[in-house]
CSV table of C-alpha atoms and ligand atoms in Angstrom, one decimal:
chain,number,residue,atom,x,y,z
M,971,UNK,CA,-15.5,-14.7,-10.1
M,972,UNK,CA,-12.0,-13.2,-10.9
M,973,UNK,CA,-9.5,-14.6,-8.5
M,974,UNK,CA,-6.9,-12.1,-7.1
M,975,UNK,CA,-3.3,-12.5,-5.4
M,976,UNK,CA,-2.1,-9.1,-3.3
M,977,UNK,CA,2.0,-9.6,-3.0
M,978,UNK,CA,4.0,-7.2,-1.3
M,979,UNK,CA,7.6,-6.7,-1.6
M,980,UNK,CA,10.0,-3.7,-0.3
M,981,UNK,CA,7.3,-1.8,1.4
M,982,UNK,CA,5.9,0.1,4.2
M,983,UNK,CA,2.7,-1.5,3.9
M,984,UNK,CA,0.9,2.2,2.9
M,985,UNK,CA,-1.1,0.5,0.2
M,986,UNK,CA,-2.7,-2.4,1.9
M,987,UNK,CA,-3.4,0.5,4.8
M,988,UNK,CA,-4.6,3.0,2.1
M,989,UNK,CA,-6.4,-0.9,0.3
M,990,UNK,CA,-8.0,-1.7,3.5
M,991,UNK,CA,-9.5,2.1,4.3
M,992,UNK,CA,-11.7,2.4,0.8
M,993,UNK,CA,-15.1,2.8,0.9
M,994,UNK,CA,-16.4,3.6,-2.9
M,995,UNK,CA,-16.1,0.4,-3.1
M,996,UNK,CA,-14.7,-1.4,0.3
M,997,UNK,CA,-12.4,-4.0,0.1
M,998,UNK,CA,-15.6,-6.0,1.0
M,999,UNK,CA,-17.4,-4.7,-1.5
M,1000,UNK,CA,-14.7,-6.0,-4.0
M,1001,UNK,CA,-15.8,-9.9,-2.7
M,1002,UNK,CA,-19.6,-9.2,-1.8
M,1003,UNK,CA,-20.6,-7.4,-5.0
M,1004,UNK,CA,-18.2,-7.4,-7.4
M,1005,UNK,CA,-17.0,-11.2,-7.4
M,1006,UNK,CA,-13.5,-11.0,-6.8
M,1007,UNK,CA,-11.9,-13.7,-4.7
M,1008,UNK,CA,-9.0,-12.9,-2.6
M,1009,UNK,CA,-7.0,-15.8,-2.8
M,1010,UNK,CA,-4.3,-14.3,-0.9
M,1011,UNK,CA,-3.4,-10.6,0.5
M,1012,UNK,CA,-0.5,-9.9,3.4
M,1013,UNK,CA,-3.5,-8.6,5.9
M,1014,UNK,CA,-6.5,-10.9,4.9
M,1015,UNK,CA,-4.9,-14.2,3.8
M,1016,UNK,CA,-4.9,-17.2,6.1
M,1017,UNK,CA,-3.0,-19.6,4.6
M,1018,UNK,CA,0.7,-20.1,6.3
M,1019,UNK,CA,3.6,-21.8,5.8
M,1020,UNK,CA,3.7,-24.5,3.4
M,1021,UNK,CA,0.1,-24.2,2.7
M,1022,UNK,CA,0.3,-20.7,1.6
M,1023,UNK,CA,3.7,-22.1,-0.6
M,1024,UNK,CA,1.4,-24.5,-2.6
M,1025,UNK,CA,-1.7,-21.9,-3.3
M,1026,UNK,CA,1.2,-19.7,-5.0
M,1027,UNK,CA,2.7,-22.9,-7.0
M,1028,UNK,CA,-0.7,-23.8,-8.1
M,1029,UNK,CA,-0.9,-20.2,-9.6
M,1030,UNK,CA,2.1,-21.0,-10.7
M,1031,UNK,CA,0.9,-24.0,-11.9
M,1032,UNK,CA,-2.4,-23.3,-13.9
M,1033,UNK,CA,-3.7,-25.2,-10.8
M,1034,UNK,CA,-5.6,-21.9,-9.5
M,1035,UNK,CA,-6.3,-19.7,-12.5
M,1036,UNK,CA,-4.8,-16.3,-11.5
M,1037,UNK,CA,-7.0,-13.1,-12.9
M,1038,UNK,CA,-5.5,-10.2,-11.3
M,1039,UNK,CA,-1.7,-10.2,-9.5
M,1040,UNK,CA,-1.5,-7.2,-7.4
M,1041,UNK,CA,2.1,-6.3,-6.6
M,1042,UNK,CA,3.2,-3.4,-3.5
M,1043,UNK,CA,6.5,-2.6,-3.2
M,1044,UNK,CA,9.7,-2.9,-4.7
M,1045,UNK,CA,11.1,-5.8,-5.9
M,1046,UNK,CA,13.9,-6.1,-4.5
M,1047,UNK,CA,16.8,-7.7,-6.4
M,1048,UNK,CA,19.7,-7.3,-3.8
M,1049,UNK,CA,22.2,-8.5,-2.8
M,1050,UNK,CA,23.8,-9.2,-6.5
M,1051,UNK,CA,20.8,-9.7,-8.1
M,1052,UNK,CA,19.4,-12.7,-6.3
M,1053,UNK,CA,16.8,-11.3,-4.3
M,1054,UNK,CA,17.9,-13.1,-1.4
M,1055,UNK,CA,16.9,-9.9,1.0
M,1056,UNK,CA,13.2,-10.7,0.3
M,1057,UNK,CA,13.0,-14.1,0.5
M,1058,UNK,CA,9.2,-15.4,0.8
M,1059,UNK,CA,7.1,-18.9,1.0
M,1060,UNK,CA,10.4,-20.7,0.6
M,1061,UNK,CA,12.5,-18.2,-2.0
M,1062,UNK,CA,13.3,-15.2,-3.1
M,1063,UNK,CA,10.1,-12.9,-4.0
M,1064,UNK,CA,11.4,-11.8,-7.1
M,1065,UNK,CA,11.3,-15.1,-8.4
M,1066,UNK,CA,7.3,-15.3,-7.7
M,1067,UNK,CA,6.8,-12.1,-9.0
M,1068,UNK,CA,8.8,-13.2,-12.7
M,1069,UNK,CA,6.4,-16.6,-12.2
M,1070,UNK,CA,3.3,-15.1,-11.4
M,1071,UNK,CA,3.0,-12.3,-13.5
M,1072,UNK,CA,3.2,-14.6,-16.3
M,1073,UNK,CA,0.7,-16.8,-15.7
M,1074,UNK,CA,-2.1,-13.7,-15.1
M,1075,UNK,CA,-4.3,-12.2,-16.9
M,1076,UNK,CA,-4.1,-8.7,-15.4
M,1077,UNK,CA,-0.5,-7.3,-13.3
M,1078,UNK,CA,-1.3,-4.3,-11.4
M,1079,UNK,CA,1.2,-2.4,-9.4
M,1080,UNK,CA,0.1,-0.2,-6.7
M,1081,UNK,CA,2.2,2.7,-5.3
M,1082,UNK,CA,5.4,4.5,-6.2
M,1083,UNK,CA,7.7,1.6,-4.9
M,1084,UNK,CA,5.4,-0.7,-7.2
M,1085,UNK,CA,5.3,1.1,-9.4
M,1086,UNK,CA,8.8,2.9,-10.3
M,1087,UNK,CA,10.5,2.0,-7.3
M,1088,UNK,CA,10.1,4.7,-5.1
M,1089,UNK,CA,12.0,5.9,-1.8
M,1090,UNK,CA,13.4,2.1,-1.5
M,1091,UNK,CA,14.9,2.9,-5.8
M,1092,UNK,CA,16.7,5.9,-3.9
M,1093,UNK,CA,20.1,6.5,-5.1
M,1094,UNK,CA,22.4,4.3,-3.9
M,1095,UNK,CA,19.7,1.8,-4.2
M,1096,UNK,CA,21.1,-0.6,-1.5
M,1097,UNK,CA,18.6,-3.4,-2.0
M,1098,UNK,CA,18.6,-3.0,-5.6
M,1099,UNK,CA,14.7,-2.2,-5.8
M,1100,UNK,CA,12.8,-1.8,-9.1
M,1101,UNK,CA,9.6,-1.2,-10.0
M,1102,UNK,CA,7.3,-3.9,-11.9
M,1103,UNK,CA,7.9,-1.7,-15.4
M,1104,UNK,CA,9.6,1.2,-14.9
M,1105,UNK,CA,12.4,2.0,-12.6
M,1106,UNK,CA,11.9,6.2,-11.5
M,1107,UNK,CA,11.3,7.6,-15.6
M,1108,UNK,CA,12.7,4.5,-17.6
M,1109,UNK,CA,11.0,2.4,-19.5
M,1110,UNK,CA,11.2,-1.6,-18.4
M,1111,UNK,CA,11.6,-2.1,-14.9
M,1112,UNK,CA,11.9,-5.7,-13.7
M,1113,UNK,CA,9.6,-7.2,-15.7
M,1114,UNK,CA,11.0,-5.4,-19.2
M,1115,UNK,CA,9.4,-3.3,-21.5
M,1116,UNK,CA,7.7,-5.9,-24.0
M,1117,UNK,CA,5.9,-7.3,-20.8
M,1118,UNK,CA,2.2,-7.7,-21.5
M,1119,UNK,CA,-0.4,-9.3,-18.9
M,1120,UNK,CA,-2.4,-13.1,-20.6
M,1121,UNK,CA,-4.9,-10.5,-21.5
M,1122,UNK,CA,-3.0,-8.2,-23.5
M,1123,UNK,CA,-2.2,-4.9,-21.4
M,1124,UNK,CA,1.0,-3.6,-19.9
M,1125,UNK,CA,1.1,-3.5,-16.3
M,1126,UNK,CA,-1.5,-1.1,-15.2
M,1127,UNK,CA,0.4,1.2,-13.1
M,1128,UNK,CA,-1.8,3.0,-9.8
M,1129,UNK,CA,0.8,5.0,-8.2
M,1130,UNK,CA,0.7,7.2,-5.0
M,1131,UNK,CA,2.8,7.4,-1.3
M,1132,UNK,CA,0.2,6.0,-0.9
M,1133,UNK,CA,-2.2,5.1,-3.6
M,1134,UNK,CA,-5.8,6.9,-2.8
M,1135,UNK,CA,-8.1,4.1,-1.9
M,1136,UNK,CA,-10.5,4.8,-4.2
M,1137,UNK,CA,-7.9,4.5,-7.2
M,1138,UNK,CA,-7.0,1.4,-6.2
M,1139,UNK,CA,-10.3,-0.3,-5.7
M,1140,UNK,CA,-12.3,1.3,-8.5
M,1141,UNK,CA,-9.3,0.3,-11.0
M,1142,UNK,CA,-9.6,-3.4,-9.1
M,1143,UNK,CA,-12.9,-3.6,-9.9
M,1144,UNK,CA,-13.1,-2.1,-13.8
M,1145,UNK,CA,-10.6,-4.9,-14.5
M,1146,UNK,CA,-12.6,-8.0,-12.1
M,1147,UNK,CA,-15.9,-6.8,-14.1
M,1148,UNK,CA,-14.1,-6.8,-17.7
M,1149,UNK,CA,-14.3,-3.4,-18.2
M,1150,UNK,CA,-10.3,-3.1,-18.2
M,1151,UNK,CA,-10.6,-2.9,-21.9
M,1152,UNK,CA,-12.3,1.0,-21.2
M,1153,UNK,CA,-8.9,1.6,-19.1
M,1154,UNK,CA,-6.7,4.4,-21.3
M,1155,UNK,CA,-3.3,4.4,-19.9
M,1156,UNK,CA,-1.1,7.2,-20.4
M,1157,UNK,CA,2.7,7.0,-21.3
M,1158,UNK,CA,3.2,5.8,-17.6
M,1159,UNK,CA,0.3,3.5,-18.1
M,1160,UNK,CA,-1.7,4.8,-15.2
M,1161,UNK,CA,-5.4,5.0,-16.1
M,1162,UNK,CA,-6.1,8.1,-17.1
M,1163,UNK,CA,-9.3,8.6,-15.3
M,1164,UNK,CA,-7.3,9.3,-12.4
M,1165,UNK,CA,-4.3,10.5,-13.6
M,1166,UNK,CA,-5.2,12.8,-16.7
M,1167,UNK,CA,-5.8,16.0,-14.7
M,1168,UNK,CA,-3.3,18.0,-12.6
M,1169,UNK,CA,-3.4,17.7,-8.8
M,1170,UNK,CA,-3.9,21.9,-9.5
M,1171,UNK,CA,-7.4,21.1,-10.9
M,1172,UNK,CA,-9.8,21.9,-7.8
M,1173,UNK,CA,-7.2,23.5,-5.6
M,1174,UNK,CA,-8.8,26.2,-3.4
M,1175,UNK,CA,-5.8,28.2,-3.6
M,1176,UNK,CA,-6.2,28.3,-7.6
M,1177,UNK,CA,-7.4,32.4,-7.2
M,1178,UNK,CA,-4.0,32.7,-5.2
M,1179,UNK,CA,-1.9,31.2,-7.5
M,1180,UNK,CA,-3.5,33.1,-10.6
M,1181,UNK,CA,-3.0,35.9,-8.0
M,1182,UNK,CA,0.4,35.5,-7.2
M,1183,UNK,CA,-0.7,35.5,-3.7
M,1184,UNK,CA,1.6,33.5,-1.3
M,1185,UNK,CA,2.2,32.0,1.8
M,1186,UNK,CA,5.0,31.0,3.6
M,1187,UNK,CA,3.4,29.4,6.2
M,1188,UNK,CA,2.4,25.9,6.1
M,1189,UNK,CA,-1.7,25.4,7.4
M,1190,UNK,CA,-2.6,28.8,5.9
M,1191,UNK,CA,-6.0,29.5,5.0
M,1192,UNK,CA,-5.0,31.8,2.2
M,1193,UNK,CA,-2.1,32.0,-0.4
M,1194,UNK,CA,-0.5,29.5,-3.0
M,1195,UNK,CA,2.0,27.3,-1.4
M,1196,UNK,CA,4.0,27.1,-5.0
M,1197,UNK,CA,5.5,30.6,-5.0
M,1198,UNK,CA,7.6,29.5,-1.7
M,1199,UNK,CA,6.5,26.5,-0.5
M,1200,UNK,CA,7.3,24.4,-3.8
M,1201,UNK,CA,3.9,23.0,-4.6
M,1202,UNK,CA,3.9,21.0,-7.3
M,1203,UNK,CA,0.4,21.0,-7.4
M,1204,UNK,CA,0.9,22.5,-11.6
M,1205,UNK,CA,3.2,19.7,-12.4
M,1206,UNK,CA,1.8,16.4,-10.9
M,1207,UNK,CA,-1.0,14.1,-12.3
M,1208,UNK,CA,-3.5,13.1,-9.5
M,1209,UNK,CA,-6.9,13.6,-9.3
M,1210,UNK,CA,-6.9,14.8,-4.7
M,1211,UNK,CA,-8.1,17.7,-5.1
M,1212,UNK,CA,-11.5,16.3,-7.3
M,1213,UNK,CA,-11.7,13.2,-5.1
M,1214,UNK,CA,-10.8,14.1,-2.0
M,1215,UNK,CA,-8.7,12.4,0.8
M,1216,UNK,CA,-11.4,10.9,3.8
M,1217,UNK,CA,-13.9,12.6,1.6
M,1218,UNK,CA,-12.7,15.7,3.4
M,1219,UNK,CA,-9.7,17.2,2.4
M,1220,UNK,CA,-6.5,17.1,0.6
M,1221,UNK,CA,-3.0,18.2,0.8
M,1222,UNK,CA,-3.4,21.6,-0.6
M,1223,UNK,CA,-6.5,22.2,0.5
M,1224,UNK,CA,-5.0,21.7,4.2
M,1225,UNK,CA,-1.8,24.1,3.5
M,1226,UNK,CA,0.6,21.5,2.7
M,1227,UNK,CA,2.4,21.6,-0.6
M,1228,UNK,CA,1.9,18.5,-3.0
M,1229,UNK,CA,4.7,17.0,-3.4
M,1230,UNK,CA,4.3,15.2,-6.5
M,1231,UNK,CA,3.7,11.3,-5.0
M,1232,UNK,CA,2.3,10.4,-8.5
M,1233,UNK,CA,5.4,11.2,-10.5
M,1234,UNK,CA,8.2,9.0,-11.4
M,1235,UNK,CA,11.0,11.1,-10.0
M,1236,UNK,CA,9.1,11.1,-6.7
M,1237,UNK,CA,10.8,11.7,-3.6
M,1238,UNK,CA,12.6,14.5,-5.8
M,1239,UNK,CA,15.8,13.4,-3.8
M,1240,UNK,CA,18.2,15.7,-6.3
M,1241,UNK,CA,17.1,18.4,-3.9
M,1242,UNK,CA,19.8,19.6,-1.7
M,1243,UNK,CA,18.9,18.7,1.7
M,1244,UNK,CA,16.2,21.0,3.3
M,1245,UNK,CA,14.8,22.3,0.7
M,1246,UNK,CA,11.8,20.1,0.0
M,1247,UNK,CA,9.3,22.8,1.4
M,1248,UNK,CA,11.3,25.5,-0.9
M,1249,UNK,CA,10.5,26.7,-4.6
M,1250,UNK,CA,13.6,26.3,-6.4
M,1251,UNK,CA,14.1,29.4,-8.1
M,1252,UNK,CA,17.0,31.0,-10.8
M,1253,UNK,CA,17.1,34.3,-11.1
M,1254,UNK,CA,13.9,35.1,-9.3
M,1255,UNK,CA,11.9,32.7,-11.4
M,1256,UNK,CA,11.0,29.2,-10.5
M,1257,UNK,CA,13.1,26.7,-11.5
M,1258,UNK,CA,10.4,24.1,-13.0
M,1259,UNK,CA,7.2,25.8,-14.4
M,1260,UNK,CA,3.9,24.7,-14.6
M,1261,UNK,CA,3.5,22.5,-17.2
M,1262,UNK,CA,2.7,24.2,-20.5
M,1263,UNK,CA,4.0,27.8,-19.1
M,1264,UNK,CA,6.4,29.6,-21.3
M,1265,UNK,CA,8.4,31.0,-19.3
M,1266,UNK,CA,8.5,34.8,-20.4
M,1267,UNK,CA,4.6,34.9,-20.5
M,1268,UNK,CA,5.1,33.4,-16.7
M,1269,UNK,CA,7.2,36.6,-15.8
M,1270,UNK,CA,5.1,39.4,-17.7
M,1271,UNK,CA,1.7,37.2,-16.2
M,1272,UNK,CA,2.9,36.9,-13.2
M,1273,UNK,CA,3.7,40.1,-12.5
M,1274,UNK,CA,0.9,41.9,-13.8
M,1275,UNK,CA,-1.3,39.7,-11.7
M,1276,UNK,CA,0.7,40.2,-8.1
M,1277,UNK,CA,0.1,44.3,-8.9
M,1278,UNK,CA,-3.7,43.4,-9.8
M,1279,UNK,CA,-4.5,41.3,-6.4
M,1280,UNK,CA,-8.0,42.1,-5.3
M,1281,UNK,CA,-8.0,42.8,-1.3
M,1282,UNK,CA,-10.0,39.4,-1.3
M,1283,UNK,CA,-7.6,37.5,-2.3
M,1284,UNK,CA,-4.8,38.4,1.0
M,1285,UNK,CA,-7.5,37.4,3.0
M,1286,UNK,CA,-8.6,34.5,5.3
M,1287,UNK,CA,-11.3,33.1,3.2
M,1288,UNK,CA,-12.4,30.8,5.5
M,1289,UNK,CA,-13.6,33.5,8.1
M,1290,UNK,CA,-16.7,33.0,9.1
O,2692,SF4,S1,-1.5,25.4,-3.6
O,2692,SF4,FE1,-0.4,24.1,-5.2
O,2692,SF4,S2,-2.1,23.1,-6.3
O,2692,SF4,FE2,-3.0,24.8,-5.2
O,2692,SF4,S3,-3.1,26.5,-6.6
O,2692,SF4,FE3,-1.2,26.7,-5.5
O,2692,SF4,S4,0.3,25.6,-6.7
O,2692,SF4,FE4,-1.7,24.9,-7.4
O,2693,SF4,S1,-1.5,16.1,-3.2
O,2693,SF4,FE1,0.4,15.5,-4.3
O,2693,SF4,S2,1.8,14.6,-2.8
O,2693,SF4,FE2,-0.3,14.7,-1.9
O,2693,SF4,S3,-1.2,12.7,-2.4
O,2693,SF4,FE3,-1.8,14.1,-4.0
O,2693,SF4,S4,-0.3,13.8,-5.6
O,2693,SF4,FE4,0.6,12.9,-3.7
């Protein structure tokens, strides 16, 4: 039995939705077959009040081994530091978090905010959010960059706006089961089984991109939403377009542009205003390629293959 605690700091509560929505595994699969107790979670737990207080000081304690600490959300450090905008079970939720995640065995952080620190980490950062490790690209975060879980591994970083459920319960449940030790984390220690690949990898529209086909239009059957739309379907690491979103679709595949969720930088906010749904471009070109594009093969490619088009390719391809 591997106990677990689910925290939440500066949040929307998008993870414990996205949590409470899996299905490969549930969230009751997670108790009923693969022995983890939920000690405590913001929408399951039942303890209150000072009862809920002393479950999290025996963690604290030893009292109540703690496995796994799941953190969503910022942490939230404002004002000056003390954390005093987040206060929970008696005092400030930073200070649980520091406590906590030194007495488990596994810290996992679930989301962007979580994670890096997300739309709360926003410049000007009013509540002074950070993420567990990192805060957006750099290295240490709240808990600093030597931080290592009682079992050895950094905090294993599932990110997302939100997380896909199945990320977040199929990583919960490598780690309850002891297989965390198969986990490879990548520089921003997500697992790569889920974040290896480009969110490109599956696309429907991959023809129209090779194409340089386009649309313009968001909810298009056709065209490649990064010539206009700035996709950033070639520069993100998520797996939604191989394990799909409701087991039915994803972003791309509906005709909305990615928007890079899984990233560090993510929301992107150094765009001028408005132009979220618009390729940056210099000169013609776009402004960020496709990882591992040189740019001059990009322009004589790209060019070649817009004058190449097959008459397939402009069309609906979902006419029936
Ligand atoms: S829509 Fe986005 S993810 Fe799909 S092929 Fe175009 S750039 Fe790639
Ligand atoms: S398609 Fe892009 S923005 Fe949408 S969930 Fe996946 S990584 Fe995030």
């Amino acid at each position: 039995m591997a106990n677990l605690l689910w925290l939440q700091g500066g949040a929307c509560s998008g993870n414990t939705m996205s949590f409470l929505n899996a299905e490969e595994p549930s969230a009751c699969d997670l108790v009923t077959d693969f022995g983890i107790n939920i000690l405590w979670h913001p929408s399951l737990g039942v303890e209150l009040g000072t009862n809920l207080q002393q479950l999290l000081k025996d963690c604290v304690s030893g009292k109540i081994k703690l496995d796994i600490f799941v953190f969503e959300g910022t942490v939230v450090k404002a004002p000056n530091g003390t954390g005093a905008w987040n206060r929970f079970a008696g005092r400030a939720m930073k200070d649980w978090v520091s406590d906590l995640s030194k007495v488990a065995d596994f810290v996992v952080a679930i989301g962007d905010c979580a994670t890096w620190g997300g739309i709360p980490a926003m410049a000007p950062n009013p509540s002074e959010s950070d993420g567990l490790q990192f805060l957006k690209r750099n290295h240490g975060g709240f808990l600093g960059k030597e931080f290592k879980g009682k079992a050895g591994l950094p905090v294993i970083n599932i990110p997302g706006c939100p997380a896909h459920p199945d990320w977040v319960t199929q990583i919960l449940v490598a780690v309850a089961t002891g297989r965390a030790g198969d986990l490879s984390l990548d520089e921003f220690q997500r697992p790569k089984t889920f974040f290896q690949s480009f969110t490109q990898t599956g696309c429907t529209r991959n023809m129209h991109f090779a194409y340089k086909v386009s649309t313009t239009q968001f909810g298009q059957r056709n065209g490649c939403l990064f010539y206009d739309l700035g996709c950033r379907g070639p520069m993100t690491h998520s797996p939604c377009n191989r394990i799909l979103w409701n087991r039915q679709s994803s972003k791309t595949r509906a005709g909305m542009p990615c928007l890079g969720c899984t990233e560090p930088e993510f929301p992107f906010h150094d765009l001028a205003p408005g132009t979220v749904f618009k390729t940056q471009t210099v000169m013609g070109m776009p402004k960020e390629m496709p990882k591992g594009v040189e740019p001059l093969a990009y322009v004589k490619y790209s060019g070649a293959a817009k004058l190449a088009a097959p008459k397939w390719a402009e069309e609906d391809m979902f006419v029936v």
